[in-house]
CSV table of C-alpha atoms in Angstrom, one decimal:
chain,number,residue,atom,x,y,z
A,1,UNK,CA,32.4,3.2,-22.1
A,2,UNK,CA,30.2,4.9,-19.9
A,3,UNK,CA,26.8,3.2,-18.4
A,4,UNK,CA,24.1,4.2,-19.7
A,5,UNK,CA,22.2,6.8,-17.4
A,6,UNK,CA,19.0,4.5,-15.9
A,7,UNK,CA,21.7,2.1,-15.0
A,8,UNK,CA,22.5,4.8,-12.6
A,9,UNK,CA,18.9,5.6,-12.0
A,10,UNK,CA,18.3,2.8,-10.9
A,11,UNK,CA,21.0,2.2,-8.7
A,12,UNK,CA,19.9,5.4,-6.8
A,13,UNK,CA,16.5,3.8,-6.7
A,14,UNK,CA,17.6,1.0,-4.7
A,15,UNK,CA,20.0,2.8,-2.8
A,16,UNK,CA,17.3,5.3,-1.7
A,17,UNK,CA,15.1,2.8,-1.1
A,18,UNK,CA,17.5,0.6,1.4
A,19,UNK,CA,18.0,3.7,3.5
A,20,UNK,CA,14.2,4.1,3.7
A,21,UNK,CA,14.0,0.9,5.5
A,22,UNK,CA,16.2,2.4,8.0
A,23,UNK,CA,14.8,5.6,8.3
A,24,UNK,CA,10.8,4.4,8.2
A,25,UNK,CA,10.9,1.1,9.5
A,26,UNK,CA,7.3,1.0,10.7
A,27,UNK,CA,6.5,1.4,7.2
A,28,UNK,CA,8.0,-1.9,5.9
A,29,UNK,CA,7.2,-3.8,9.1
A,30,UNK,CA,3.6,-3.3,8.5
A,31,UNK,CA,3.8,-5.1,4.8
A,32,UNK,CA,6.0,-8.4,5.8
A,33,UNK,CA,3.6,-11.1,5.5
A,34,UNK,CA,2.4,-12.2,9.5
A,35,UNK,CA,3.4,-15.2,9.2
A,36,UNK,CA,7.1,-14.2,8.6
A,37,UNK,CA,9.9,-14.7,11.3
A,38,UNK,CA,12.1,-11.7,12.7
A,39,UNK,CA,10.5,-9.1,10.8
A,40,UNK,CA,12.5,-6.2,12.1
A,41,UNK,CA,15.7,-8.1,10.7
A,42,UNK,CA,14.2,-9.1,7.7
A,43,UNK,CA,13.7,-5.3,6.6
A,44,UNK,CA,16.5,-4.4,8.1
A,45,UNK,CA,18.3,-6.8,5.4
A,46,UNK,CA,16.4,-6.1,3.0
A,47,UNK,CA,17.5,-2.9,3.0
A,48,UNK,CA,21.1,-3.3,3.6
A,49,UNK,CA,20.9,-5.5,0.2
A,50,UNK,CA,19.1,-2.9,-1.2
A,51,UNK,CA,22.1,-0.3,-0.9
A,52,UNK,CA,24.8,-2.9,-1.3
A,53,UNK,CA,23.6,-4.4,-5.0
A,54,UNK,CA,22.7,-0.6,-5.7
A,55,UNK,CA,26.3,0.1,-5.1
A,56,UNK,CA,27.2,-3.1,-7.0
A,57,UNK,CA,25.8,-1.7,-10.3
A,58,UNK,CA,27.3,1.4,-9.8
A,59,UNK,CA,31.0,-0.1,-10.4
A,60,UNK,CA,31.3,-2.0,-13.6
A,61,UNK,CA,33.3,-4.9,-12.6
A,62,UNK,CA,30.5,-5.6,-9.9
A,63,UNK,CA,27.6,-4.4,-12.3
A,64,UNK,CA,26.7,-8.4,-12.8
A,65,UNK,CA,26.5,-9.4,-9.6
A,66,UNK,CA,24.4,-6.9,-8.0
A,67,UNK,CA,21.8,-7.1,-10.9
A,68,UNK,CA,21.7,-10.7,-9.9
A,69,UNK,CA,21.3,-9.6,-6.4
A,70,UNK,CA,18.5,-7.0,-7.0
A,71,UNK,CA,16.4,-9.8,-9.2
A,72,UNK,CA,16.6,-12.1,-6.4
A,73,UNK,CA,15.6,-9.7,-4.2
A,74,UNK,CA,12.8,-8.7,-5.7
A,75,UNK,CA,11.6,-12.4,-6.1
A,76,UNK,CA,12.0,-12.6,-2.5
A,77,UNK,CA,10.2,-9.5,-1.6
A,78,UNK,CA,7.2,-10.3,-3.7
A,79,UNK,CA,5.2,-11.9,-0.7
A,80,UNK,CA,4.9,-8.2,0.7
A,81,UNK,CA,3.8,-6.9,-2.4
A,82,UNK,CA,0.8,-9.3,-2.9
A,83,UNK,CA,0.3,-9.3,1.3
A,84,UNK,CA,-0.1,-5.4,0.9
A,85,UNK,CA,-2.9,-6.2,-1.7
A,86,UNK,CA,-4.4,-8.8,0.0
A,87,UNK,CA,-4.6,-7.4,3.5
A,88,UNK,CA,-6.1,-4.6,4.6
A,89,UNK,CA,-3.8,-3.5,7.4
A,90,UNK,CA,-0.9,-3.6,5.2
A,91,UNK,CA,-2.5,-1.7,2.5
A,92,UNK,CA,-0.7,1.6,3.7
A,93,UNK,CA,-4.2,3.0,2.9
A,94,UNK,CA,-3.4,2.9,-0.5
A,95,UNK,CA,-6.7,2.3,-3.4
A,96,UNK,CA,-6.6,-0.9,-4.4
A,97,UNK,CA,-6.1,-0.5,-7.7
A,98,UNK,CA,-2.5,0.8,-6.7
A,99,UNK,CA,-2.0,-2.2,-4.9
A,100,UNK,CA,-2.9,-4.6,-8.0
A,101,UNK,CA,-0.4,-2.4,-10.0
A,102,UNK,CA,2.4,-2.7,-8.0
A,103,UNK,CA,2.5,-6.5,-9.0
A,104,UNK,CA,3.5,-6.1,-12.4
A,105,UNK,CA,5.8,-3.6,-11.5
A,106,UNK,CA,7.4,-5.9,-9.6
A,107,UNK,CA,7.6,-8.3,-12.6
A,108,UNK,CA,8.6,-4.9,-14.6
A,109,UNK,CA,11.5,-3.8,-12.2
A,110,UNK,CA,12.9,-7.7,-12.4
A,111,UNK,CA,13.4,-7.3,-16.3
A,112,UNK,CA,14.7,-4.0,-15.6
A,113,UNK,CA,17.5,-5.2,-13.5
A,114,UNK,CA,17.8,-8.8,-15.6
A,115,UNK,CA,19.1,-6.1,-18.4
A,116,UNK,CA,22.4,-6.2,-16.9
A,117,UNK,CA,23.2,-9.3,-15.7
């Protein structure tokens, strides 16, 4: 049986995303947390794990695994979330009303992926 199409969609999502943090990586580098080592690796990775688990869903016998690897990398990337809304700097100029949204999200995308584990 096929997958059902916003299994695919969201395996695009994340594999569009990874190759963001390659082709903008001023943009993520600005919203790791300060206090965070090696930030140009960290998005860097982030967005290598990003493509792989997108990938991962994409073939069925892997499907489990990288639904597993996209929830615990969106529990690890939380930090930037709330250090976007609580700094200034890495706001990206967005309102802050944005900013408080995308924290949810987060929580939303997370139940998203847990769907197919």
């Amino acid at each position: 049986m096929a997958a059902p199409w916003h299994l695919y969609f969201m395996a695009i999502l994340y594999i569009v995303a990874g190759f963001n943090h390659f082709r903008a990586p001023r943009l993520y580098l600005k919203i790791i947390p300060e206090q965070f080592p090696f930030k140009p690796f960290l998005n860097y990775a982030s967005g290598l794990l990003e493509i792989v688990f997108g990938l991962l869903l994409l073939i069925p016998n892997t499907q489990t695994f990288g639904a597993w690897g996209i929830c615990i990398l969106l529990i690890l990337i939380f930090p930037a979330n709330l250090y976007m809304y609580t700094n200034e700097k890495a706001s990206l100029g967005l309102p802050k009303y944005l900013l408080l949204a995308r924290l949810p999200l987060q929580v939303a995308l997370l139940f998203w992926a847990y769907q197919y584990t």
